[in-house]
mmCIF file of C-alpha atoms in Angstrom:
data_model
loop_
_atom_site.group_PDB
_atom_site.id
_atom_site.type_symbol
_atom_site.label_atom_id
_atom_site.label_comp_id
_atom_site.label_asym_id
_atom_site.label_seq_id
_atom_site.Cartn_x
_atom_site.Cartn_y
_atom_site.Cartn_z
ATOM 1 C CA UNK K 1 173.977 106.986 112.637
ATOM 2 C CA UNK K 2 175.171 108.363 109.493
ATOM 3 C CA UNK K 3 174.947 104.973 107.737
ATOM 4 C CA UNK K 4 171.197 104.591 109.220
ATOM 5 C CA UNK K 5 170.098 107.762 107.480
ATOM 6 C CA UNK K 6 171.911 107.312 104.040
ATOM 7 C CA UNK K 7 170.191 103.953 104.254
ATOM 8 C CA UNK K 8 166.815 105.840 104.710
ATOM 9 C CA UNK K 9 167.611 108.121 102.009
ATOM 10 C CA UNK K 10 168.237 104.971 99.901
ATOM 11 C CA UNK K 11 164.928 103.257 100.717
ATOM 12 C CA UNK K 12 163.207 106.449 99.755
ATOM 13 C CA UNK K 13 165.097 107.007 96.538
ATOM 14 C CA UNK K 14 164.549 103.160 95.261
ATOM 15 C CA UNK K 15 160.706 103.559 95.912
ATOM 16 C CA UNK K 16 160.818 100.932 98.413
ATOM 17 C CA UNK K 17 158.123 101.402 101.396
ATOM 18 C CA UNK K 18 158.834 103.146 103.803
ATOM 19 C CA UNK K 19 158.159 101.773 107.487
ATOM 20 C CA UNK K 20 156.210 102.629 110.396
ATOM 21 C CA UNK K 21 158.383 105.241 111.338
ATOM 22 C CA UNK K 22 157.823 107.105 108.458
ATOM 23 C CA UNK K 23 155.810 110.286 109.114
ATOM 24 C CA UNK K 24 154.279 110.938 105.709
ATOM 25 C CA UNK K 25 151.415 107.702 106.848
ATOM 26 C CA UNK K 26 149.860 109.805 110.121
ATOM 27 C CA UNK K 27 146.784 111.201 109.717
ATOM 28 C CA UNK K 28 147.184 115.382 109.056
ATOM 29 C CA UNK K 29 143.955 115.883 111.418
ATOM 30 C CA UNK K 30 144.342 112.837 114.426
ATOM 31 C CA UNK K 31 141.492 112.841 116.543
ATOM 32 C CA UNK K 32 141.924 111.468 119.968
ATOM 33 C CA UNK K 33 140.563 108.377 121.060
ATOM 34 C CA UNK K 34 137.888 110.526 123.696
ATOM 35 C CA UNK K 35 136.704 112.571 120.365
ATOM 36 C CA UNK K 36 136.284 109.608 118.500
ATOM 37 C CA UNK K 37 134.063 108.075 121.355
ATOM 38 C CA UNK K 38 132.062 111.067 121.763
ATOM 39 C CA UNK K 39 131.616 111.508 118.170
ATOM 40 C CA UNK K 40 130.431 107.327 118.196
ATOM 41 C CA UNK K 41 127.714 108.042 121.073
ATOM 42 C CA UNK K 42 126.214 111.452 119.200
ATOM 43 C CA UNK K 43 125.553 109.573 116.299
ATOM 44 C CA UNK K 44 124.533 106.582 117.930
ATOM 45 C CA UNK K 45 121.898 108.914 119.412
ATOM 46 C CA UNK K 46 121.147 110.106 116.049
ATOM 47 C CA UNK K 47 120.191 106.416 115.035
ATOM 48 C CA UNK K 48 117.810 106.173 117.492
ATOM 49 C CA UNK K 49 116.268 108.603 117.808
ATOM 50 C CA UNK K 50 115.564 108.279 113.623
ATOM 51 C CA UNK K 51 114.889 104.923 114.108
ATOM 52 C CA UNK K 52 112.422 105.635 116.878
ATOM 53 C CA UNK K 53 110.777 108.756 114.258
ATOM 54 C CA UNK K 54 110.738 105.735 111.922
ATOM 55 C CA UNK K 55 108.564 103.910 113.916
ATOM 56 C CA UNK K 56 106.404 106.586 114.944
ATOM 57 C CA UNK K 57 105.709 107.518 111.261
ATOM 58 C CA UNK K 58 105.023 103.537 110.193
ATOM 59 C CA UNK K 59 102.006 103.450 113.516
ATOM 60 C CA UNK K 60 100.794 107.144 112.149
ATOM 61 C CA UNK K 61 100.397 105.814 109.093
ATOM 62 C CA UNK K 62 98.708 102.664 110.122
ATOM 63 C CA UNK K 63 96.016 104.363 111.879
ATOM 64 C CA UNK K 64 95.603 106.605 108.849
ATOM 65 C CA UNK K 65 95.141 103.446 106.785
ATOM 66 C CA UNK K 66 92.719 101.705 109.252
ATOM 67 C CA UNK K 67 90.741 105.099 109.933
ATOM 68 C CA UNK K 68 90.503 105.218 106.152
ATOM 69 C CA UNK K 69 89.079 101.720 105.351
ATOM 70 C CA UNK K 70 86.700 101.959 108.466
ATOM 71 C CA UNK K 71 85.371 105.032 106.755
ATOM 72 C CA UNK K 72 84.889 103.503 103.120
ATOM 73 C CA UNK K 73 83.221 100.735 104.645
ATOM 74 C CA UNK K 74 80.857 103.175 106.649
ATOM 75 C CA UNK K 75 80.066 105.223 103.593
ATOM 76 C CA UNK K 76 79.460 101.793 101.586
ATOM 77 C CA UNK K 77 76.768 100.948 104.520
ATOM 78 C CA UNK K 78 75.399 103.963 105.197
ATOM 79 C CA UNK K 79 75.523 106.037 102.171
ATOM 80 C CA UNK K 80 71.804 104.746 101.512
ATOM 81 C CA UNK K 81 71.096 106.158 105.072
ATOM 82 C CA UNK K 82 68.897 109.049 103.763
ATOM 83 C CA UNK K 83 67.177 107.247 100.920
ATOM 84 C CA UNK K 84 66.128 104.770 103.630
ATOM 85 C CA UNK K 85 64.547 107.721 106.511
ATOM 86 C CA UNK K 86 62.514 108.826 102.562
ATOM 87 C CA UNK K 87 61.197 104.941 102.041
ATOM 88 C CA UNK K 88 60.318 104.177 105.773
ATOM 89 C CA UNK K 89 57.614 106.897 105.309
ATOM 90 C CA UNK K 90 56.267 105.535 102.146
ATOM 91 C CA UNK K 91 56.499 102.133 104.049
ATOM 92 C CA UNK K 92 54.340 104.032 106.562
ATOM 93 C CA UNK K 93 51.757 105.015 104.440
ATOM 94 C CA UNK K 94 51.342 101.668 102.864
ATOM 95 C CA UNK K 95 51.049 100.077 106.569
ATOM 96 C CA UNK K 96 48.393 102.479 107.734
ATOM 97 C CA UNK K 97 46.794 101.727 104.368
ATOM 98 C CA UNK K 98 46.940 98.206 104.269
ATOM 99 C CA UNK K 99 45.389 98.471 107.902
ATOM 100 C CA UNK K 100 42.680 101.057 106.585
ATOM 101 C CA UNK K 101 41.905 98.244 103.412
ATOM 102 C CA UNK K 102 41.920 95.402 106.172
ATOM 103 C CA UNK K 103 39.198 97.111 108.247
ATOM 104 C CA UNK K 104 36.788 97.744 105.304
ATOM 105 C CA UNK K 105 37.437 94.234 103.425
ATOM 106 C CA UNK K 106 35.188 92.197 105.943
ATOM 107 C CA UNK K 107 35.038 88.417 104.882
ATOM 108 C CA UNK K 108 31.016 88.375 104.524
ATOM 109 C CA UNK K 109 31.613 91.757 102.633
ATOM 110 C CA UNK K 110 30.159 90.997 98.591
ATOM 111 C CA UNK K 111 32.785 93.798 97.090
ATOM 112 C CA UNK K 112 35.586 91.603 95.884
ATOM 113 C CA UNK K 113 37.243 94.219 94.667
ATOM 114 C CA UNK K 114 37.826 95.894 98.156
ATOM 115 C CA UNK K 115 39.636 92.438 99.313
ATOM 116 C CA UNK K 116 41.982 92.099 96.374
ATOM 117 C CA UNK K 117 43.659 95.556 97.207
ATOM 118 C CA UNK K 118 43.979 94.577 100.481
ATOM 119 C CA UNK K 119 45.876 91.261 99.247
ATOM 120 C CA UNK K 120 48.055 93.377 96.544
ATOM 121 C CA UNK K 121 48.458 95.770 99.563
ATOM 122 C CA UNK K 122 49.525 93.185 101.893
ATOM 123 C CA UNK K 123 52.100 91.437 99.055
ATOM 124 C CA UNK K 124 54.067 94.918 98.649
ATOM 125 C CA UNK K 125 54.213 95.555 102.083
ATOM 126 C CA UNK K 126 55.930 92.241 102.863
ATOM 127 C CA UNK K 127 58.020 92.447 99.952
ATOM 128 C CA UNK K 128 58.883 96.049 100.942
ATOM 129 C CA UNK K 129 60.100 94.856 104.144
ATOM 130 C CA UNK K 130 61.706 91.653 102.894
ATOM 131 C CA UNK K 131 64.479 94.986 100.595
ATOM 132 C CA UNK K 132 64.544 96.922 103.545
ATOM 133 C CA UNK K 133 66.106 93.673 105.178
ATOM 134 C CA UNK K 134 68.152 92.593 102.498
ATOM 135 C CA UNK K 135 69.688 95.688 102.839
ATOM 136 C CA UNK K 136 70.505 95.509 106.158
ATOM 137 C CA UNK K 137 66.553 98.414 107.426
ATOM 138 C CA UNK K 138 65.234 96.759 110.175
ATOM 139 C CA UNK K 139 61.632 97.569 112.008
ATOM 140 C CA UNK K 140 61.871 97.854 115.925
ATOM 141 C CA UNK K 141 59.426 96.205 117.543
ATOM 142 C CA UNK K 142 59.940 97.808 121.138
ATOM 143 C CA UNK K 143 56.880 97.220 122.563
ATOM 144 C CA UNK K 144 57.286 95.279 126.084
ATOM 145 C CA UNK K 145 61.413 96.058 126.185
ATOM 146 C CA UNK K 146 63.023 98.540 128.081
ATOM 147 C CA UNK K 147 62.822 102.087 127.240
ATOM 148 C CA UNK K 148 66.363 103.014 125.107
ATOM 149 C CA UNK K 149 66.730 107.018 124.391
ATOM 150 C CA UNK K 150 68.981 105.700 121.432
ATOM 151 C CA UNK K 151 66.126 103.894 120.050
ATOM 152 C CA UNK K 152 63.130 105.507 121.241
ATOM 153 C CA UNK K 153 61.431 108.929 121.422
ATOM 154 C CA UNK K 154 58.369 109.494 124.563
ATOM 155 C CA UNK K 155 55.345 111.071 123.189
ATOM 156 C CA UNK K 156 53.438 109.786 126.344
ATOM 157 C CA UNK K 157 53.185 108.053 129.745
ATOM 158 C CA UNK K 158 50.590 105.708 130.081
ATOM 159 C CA UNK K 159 49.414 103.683 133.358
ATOM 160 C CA UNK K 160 51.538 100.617 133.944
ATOM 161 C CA UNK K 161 48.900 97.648 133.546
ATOM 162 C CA UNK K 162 50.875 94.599 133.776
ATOM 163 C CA UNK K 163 53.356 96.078 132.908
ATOM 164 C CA UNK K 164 57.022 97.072 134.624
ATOM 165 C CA UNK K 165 57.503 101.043 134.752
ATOM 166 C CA UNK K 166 60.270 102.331 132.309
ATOM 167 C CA UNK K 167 58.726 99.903 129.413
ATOM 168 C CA UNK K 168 57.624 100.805 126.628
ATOM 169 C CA UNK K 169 53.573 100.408 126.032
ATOM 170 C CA UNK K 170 52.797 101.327 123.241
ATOM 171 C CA UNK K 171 54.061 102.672 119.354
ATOM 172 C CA UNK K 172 52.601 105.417 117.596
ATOM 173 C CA UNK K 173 55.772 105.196 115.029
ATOM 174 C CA UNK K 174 57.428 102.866 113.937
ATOM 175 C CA UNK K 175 61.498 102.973 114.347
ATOM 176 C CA UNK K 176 64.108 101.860 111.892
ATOM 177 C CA UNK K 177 67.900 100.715 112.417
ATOM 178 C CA UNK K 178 69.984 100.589 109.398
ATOM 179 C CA UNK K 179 73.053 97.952 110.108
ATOM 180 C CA UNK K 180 72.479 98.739 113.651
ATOM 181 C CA UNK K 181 72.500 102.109 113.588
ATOM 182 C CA UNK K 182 69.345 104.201 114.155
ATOM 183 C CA UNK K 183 68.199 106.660 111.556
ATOM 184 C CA UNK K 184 64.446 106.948 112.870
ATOM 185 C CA UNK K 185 63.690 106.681 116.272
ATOM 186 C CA UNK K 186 60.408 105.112 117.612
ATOM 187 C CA UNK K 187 57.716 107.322 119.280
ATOM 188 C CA UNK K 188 56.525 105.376 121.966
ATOM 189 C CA UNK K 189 54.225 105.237 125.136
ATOM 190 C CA UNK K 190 56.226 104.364 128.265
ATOM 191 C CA UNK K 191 54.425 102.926 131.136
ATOM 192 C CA UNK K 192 54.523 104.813 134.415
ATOM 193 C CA UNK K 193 53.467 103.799 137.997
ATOM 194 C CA UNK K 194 49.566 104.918 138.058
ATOM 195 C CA UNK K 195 49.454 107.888 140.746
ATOM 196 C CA UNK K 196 46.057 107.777 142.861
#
């Protein structure tokens, strides 16, 4: 036993390794094999939970990017949505004059004068219409379909001739849908069940 630690002493001294059994190589802080499994599951937990934050963020953002774009496009097809309710009334006003021109332009009437305006009347008023559609302003034309309180507006209930209660009769105003959506409603006449 002597021998065994001079030769120890010699293996040290020539710079040679020193074994397994040497107890400069164990760890100044060992952690037990329970800490080490513990400390394993914690961050384990740590990773998912991050990884589930992670995927929360990426949807949050994804509706933020969607909610985004469908709001551009909305304010690309209805930013003209107030400019249109301003031309339906000047549309109005050529309508009722057209009309007006139409009733005193009579065919056997000598004034040809009277029946040109009515034309030139006539020709902006369909190209009037054919913009508002190329921009996406439609007229309603209710009369006959059911009556919508999205689309329509009751001035008045008039005596169902031929006609199903709850449809609409007549139109005192036209009503205009811009890519679906309504920006003027219709005032119309529904038809009612005639009370005797």
């Amino acid at each position: 036993s002597p021998c065994a630690f001079s030769t120890a002493a010699q293996q040290r001294s020539t710079g040679d390794e020193c074994g397994p059994e040497d107890p400069s190589d164990e760890p100044k802080h060992p952690l037990s094999d329970c800490a080490l499994e513990h400390r394993a599951l914690k961050l384990e937990e740590q990773v998912r939970d991050l990884t589930e934050r992670y995927r929360k963020a990426l949807a949050d953002s994804e509706n933020v990017r969607r909610r985004t774009q469908k709001f551009v496009e909305d304010a690309k097809l209805f930013g003209i949505q107030s400019f249109c309710r301003d031309l339906v009334e000047v549309a109005d006003i050529l309508e009722k004059t057209a009309e007006s021109a139409a009733g005193q332009a009579e065919p056997s009437d000598p004034n040809p004068t009277l029946k040109k305006i009515y034309e030139g009347l006539s020709l902006i008023e369909a190209k009037l219409q054919s913009v508002f559609a190329k921009h996406g302003l439609q007229k309603m034309n209710p009369v006959g379909g059911r009556y919508d309180p999205y689309d329509h507006e009751i001035i008045c209930h008039v005596p169902a001739e031929g006609m199903q209660p709850g449809t609409v009769a007549l139109v005192t105003q036209d009503g205009y849908k811009l890519h679906g959506r309504t920006i003027r409603h219709a005032l119309v006449g529904v038809a009612v069940e005639a009370h005797e």
